[in-house]
Short mmCIF file of C-alpha atoms and ligand atoms in Angstrom, two decimals:
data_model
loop_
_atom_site.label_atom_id
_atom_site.label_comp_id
_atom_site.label_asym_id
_atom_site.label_seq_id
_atom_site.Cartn_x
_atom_site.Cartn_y
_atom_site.Cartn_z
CA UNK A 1 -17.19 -21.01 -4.50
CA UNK A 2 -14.06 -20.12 -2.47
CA UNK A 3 -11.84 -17.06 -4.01
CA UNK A 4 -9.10 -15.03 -2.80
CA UNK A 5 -8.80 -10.82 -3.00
CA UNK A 6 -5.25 -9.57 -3.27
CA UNK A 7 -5.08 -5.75 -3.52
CA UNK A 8 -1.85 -3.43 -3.63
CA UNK A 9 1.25 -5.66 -3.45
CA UNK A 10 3.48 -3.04 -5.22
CA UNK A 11 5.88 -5.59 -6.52
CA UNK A 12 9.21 -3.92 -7.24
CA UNK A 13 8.97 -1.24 -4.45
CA UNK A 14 12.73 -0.63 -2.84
CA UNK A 15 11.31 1.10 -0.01
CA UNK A 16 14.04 2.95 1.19
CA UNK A 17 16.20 1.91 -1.47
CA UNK A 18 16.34 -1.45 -0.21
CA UNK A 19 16.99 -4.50 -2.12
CA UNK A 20 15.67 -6.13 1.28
CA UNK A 21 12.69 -4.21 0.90
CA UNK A 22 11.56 -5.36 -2.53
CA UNK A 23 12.34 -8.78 -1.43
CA UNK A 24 9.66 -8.48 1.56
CA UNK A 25 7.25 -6.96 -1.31
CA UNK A 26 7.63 -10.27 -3.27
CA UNK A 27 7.03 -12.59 -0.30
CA UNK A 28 4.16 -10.89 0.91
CA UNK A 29 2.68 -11.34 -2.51
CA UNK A 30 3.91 -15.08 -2.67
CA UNK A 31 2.66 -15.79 0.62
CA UNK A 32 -1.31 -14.92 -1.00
CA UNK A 33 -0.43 -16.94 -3.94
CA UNK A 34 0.69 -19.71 -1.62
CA UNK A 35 -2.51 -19.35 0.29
CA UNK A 36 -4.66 -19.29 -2.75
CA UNK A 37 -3.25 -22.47 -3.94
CA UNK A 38 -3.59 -24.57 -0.90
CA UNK A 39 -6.85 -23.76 -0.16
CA UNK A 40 -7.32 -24.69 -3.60
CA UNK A 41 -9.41 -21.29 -4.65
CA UNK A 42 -11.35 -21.27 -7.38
CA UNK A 43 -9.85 -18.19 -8.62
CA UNK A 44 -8.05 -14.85 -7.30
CA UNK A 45 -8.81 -11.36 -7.92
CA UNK A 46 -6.27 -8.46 -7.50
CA UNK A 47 -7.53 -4.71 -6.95
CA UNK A 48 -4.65 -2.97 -8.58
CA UNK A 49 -1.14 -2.06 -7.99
CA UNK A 50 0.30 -5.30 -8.95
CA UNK A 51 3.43 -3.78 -9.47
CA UNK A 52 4.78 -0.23 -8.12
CA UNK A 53 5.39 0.92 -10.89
CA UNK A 54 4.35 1.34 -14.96
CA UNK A 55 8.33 0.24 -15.67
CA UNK A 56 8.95 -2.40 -13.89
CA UNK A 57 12.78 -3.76 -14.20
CA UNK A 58 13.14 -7.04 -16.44
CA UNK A 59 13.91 -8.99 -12.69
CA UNK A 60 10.28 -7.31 -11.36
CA UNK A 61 8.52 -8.88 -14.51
CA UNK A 62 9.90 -12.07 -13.95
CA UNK A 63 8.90 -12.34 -10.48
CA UNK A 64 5.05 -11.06 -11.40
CA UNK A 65 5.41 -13.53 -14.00
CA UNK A 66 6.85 -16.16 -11.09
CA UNK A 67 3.69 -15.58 -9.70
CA UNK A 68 0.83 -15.85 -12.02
CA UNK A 69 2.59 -18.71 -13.63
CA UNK A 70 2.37 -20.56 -10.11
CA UNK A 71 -1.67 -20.09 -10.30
CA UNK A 72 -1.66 -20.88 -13.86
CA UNK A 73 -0.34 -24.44 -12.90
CA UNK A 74 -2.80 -24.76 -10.05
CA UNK A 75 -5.36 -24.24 -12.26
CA UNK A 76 -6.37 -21.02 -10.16
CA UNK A 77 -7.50 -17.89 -12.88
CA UNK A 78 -6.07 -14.58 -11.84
CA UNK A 79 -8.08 -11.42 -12.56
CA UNK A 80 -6.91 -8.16 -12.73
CA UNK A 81 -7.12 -4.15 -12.75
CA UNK A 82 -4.50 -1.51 -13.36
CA UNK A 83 -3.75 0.90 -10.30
CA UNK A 84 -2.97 4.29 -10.71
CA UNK A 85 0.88 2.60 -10.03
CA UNK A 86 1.01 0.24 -12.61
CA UNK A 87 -1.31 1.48 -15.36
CA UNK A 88 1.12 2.45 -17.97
CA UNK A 89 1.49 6.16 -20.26
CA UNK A 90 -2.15 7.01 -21.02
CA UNK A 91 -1.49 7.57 -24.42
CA UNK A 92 1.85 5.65 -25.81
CA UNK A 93 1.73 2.84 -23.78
CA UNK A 94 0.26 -0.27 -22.50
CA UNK A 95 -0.08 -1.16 -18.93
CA UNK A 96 2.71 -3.55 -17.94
CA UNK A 97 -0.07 -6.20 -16.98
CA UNK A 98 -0.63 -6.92 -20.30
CA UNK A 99 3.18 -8.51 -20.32
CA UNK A 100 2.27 -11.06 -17.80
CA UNK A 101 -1.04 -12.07 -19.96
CA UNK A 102 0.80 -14.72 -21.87
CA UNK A 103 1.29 -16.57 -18.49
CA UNK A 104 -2.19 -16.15 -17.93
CA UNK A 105 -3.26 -13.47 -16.50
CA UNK A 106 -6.47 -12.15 -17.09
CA UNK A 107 -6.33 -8.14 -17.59
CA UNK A 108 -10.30 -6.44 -16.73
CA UNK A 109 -8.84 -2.72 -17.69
CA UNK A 110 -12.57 -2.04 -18.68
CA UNK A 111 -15.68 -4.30 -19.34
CA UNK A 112 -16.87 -7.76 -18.19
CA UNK A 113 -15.63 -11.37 -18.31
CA UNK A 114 -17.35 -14.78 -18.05
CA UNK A 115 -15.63 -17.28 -15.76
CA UNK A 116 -17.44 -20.61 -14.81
CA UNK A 117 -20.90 -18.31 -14.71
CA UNK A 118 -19.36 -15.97 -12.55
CA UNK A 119 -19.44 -12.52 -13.98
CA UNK A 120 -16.27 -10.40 -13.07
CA UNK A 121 -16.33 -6.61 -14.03
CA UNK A 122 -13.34 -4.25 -13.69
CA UNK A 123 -12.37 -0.73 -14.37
CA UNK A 124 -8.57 0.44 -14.16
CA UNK A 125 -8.26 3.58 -12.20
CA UNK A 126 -9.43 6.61 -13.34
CA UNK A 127 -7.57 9.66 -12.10
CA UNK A 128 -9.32 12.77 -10.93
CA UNK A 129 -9.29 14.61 -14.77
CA UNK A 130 -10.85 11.38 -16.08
CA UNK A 131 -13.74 11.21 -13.84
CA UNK A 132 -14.76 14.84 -14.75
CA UNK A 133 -14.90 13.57 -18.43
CA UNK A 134 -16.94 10.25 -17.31
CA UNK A 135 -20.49 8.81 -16.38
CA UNK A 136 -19.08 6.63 -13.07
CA UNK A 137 -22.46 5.33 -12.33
CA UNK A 138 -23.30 5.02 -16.22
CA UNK A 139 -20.33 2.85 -16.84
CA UNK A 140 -21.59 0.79 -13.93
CA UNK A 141 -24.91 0.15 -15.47
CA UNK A 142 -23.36 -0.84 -18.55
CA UNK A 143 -21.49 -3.27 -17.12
CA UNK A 144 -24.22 -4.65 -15.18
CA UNK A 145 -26.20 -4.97 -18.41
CA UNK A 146 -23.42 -7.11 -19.94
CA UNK A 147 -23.61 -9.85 -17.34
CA UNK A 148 -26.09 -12.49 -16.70
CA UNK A 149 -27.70 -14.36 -14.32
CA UNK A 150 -24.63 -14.99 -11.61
CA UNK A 151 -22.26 -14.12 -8.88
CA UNK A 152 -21.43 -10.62 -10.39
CA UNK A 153 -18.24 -9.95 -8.63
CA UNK A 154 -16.52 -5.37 -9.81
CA UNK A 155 -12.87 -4.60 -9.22
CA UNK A 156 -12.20 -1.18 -9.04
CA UNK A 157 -9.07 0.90 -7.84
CA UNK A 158 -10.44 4.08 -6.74
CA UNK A 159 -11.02 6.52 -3.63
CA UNK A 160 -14.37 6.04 -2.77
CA UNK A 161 -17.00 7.09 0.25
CA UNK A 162 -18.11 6.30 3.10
CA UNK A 163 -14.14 5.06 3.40
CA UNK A 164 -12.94 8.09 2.36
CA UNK A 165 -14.96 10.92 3.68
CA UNK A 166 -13.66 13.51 1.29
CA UNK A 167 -13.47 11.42 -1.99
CA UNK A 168 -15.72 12.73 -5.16
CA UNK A 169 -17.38 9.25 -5.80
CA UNK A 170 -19.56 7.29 -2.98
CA UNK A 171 -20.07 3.96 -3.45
CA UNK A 172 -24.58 4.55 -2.39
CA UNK A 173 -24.39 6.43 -5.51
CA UNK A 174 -22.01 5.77 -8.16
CA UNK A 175 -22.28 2.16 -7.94
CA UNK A 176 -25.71 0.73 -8.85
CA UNK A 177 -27.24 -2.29 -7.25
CA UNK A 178 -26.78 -5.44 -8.66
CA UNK A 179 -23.66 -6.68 -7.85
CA UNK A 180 -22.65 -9.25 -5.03
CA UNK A 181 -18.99 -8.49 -4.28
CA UNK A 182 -16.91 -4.85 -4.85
CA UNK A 183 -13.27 -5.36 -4.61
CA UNK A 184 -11.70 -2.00 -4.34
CA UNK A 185 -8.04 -1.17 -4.13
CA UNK A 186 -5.94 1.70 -4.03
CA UNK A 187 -6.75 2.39 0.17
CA UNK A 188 -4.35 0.91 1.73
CA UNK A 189 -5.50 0.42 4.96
CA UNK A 190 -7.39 -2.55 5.15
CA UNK A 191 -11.27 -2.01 5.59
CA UNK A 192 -14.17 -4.31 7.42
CA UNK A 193 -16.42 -5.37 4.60
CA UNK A 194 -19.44 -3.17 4.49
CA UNK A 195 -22.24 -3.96 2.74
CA UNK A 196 -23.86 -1.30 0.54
CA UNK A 197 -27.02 -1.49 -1.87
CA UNK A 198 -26.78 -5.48 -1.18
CA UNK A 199 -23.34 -5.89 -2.30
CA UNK A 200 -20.11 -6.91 0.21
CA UNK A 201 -17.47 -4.45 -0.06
CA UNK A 202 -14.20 -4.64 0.81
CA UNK A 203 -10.98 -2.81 0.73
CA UNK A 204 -8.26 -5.63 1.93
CA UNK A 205 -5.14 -2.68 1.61
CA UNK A 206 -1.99 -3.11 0.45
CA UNK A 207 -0.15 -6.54 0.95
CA UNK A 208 2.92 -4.93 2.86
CA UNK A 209 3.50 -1.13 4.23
CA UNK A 210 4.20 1.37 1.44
CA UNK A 211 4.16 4.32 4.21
CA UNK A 212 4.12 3.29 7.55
CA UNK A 213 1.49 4.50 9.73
CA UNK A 214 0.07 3.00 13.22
CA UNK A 215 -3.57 3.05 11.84
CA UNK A 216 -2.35 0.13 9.16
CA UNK A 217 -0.52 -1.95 12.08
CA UNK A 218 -3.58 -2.13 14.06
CA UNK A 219 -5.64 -3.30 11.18
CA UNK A 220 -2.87 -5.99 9.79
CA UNK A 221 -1.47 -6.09 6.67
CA UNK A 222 -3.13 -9.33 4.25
CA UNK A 223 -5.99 -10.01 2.08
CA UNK A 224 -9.28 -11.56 2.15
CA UNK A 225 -10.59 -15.04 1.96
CA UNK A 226 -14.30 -15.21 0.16
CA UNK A 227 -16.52 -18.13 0.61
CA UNK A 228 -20.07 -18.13 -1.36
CA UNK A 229 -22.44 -21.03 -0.85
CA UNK A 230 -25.88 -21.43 0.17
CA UNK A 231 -25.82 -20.21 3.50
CA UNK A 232 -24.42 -17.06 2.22
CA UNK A 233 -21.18 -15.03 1.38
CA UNK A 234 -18.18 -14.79 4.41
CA UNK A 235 -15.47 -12.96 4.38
CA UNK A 236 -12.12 -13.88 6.10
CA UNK A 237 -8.69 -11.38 6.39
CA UNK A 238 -5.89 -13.43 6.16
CA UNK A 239 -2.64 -11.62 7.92
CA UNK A 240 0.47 -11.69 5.72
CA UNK A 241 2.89 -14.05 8.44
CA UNK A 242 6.09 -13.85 8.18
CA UNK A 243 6.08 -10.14 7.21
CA UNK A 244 9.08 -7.36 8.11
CA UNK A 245 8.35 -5.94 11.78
CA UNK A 246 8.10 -2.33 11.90
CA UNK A 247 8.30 -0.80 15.23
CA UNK A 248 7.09 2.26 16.31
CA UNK A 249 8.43 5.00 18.62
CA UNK A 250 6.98 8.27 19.00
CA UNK A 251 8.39 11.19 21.48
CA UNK A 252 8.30 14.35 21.94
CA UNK A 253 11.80 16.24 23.64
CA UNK A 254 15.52 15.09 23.83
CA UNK A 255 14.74 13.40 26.97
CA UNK A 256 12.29 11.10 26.01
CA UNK A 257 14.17 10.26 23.36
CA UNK A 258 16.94 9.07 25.56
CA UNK A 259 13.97 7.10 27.35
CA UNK A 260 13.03 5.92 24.17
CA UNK A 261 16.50 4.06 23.30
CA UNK A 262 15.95 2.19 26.24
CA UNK A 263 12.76 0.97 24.80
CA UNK A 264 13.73 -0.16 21.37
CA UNK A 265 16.76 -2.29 23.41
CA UNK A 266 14.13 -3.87 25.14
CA UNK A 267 12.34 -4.86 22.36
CA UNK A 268 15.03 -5.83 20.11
CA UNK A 269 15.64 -8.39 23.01
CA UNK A 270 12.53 -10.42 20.67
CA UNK A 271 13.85 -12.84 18.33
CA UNK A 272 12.65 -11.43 14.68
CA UNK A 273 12.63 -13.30 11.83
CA UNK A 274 13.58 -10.60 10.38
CA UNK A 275 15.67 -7.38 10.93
CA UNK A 276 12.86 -4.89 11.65
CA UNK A 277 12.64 -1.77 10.08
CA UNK A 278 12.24 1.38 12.98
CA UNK A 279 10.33 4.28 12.66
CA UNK A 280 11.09 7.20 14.83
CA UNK A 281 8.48 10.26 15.01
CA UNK A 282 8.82 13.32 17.28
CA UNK A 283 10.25 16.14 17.91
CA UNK A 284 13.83 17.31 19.20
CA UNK A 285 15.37 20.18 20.45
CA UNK A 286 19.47 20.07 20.30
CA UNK A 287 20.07 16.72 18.95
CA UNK A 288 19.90 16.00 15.17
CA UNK A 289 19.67 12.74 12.70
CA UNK A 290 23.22 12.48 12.95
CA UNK A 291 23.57 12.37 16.22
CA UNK A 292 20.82 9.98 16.70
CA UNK A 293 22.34 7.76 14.52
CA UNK A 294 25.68 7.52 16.79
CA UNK A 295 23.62 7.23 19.97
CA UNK A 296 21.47 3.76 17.82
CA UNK A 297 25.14 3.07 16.96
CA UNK A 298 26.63 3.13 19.94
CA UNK A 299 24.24 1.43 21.78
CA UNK A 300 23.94 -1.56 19.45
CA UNK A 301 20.43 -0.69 18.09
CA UNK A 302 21.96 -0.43 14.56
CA UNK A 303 23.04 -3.51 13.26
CA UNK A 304 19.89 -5.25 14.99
CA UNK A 305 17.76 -3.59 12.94
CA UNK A 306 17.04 -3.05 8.81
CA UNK A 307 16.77 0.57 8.59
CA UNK A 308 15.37 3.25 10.71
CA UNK A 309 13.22 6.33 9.24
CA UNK A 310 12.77 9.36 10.79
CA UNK A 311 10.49 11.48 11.02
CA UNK A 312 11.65 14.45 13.00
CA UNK A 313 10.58 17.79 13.58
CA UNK A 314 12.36 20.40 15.45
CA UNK A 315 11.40 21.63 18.99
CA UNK A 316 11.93 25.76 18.58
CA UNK A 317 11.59 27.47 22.23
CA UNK A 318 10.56 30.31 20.40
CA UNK A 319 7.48 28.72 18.92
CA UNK A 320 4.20 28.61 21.22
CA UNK A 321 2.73 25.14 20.76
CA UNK A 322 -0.24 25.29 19.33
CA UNK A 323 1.57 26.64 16.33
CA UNK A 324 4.13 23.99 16.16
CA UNK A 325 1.72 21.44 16.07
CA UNK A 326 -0.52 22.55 13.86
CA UNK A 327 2.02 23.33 11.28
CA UNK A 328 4.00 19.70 11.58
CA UNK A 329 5.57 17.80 8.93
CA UNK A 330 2.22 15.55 8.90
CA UNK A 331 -0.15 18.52 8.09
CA UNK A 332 2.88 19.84 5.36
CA UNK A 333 3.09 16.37 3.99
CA UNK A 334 -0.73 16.50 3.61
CA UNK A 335 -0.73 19.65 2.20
CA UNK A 336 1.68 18.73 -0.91
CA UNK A 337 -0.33 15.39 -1.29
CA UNK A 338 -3.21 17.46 -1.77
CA UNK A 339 -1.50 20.09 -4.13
CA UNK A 340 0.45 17.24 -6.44
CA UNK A 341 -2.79 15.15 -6.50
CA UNK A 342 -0.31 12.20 -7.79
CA UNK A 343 0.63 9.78 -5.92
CA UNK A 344 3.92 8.86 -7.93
CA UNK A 345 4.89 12.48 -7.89
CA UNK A 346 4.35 12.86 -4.06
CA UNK A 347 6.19 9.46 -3.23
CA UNK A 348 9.22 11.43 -5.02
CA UNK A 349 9.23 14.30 -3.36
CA UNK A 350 8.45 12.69 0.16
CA UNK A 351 11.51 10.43 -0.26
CA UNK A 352 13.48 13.47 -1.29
CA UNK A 353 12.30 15.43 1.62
CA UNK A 354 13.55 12.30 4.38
CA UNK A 355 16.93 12.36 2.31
CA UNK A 356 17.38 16.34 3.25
CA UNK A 357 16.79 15.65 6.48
CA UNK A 358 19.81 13.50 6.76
CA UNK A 359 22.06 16.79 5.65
CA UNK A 360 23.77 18.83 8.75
CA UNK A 361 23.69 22.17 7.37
CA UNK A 362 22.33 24.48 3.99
CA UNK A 363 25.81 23.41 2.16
CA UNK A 364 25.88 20.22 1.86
CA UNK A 365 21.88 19.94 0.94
CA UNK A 366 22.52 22.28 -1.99
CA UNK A 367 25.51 20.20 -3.22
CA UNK A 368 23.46 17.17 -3.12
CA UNK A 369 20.82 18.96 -5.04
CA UNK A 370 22.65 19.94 -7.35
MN1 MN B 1 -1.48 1.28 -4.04
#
């Protein structure tokens, strides 16, 4: 048995308001789909997160429908969660998975499904108020009493320890033993498999970078490769190819900045396949995005790349260190994740926060906010 676990591929996400963007999300996506088929898997799972959002545009439907319909004719089954992305109104609405069912999709929201004596259980996410209101580990027990002798395969979307230190469930002790593989979704930082109470675990992260962080470079962006036969199960990450570079500059001062443009020349002297997207991070002490944007200009960086994002904080000579660091824009941003405790709602307000940066002055913020 040979199957294929696709997690987070947030199809329809215009990262930075790029068309270009939700094109990369789609090929990332396709390029699973086209691995699935010619190893000629038996069937693919995805973790959640199919699409970014719970209203996808009619265009966004048609390419998840693309999709599935491609594995449909291949004869390849696709299972399926919600994510706490794509998991529709709680109460008036349907998750926009259910759409892409009549081209064969197979939604798991809840329960357990029979496929060629393979037993695959799934659970959509549950946010943090419904997990105060529900059994985890019960649920799990159920569902293990619903399947029969088999692989018995869980997809879940969910936060979950020993990968997240500070999460509410643990996967020693809300998930009983019993099952052979746990797909989970939602991290997107691609995990090793772990096994835990017998079962492999894996988290394979998102397909393409939702929020750019070094941590998720170093691990790859992909999904995984499952092979079960006698010897055993073995898991394989698969990188997403031809994927959008991102590259990464950190610095701290105007200086090193300056030393830093030299840099980025150097190593748009590669030949990308595509425009890569640069990320900026550090702190400044007279120059500002505007200016930075006529030095990438002016030096040619501009128009070799897709898009740069800052992320800038300001150097005050009046500040002792310790104090600037500890109160920088990642430990803010953390802070308002934490105090939202939606994911949908942060993304919002973090995109809104990098468009304020881009004002000069207190005027012309306010007359964009208003
Ligand atoms: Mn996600």
């Amino acid at each position: 048995m040979r199957f294929i676990h696709i997690s987070d591929t947030h199809l329809g996400y215009h990262q930075y308001g790029l068309q270009e963007r939700a094109e990369d999300f789609f090929y990332a996506f396709k390029e699973a789909v086209d691995y699935a088929i010619d190893v000629k898997a038996d069937f693919v799972i995805h973790t959640g997160d199919f699409f970014h959002s719970s209203r996808p545009s009619n265009n966004i439907i048609l390419q998840g429908m693309e999709l599935v319909k491609k594995l449909s004719e291949a004869k390849i089954p696709v299972f399926v969660i919600s994510g706490n992305h794509d998991r529709g109104s709680q109460v008036r609405d349907v998750s926009p998975l259910s759409i892409l069912e009549s081209v064969g999709l197979r939604l798991v929201d809840t329960g357990v499904v029979e496929h060629d004596g393979i037993f695959i259980a799934g659970l959509k996410y549950i946010s943090k108020a419904g997990l105060r209101q529900l059994n985890f580990r019960e649920v799990m027990e159920r569902y293990l009493e619903e399947t029969g002798d088999g692989f018995k395969i869980l997809m879940l979307h969910q936060e979950f320890q020993p990968f997240f230190p500070d999460s509410g469930l643990n996967v020693h002790i809300d998930i009983p033993e019993g099952f052979d593989y746990i797909g989970i979704g939602h991290y997107h930082i691609a995990q090793p498999p772990a096994v835990i109470n017998g079962a492999t675990v894996v988290y394979p992260g998102s397909t393409e970078f939702t929020a750019y962080n070094e941590k998720e470079e170093e691990k790859g962006k992909g999904f995984f490769d499952i092979k079960v036969d006698s010897d055993g199960l073995k898991t394989e990450f698969v990188h997403i190819k031809n994927r959008r570079p991102f590259l990464f500059f950190g610095f701290s001062g105007d200086e090193e900045f300056r030393e830093v443009v030299l840099q980025i020349k150097e190593s748009l002297q590669k030949d990308y396949r595509k425009d890569p997207v640069l990320i900026l991070r550090g702190n400044v002490r007279e120059l500002n995005p505007r200016e930075i944007h006529s030095i990438l200009e002016t030096e040619g960086i501009k128009e070799r790349i897709l898009h740069v994002q800052f992320n800038l904080s300001r150097e005050e000579a009046s500040l002792p260190e310790g104090v600037f660091s500890e109160l920088g824009e990642g430990k803010i941003r953390e802070e308002i994740k934490k105090l939202l405790d939606d994911e949908i709602l942060y993304e919002h307000v973090s995109e809104l926060i990098e468009r304020l940066k881009t004002f000069e002055n207190t005027d012309e913020m306010k007359k964009f906010l208003k």
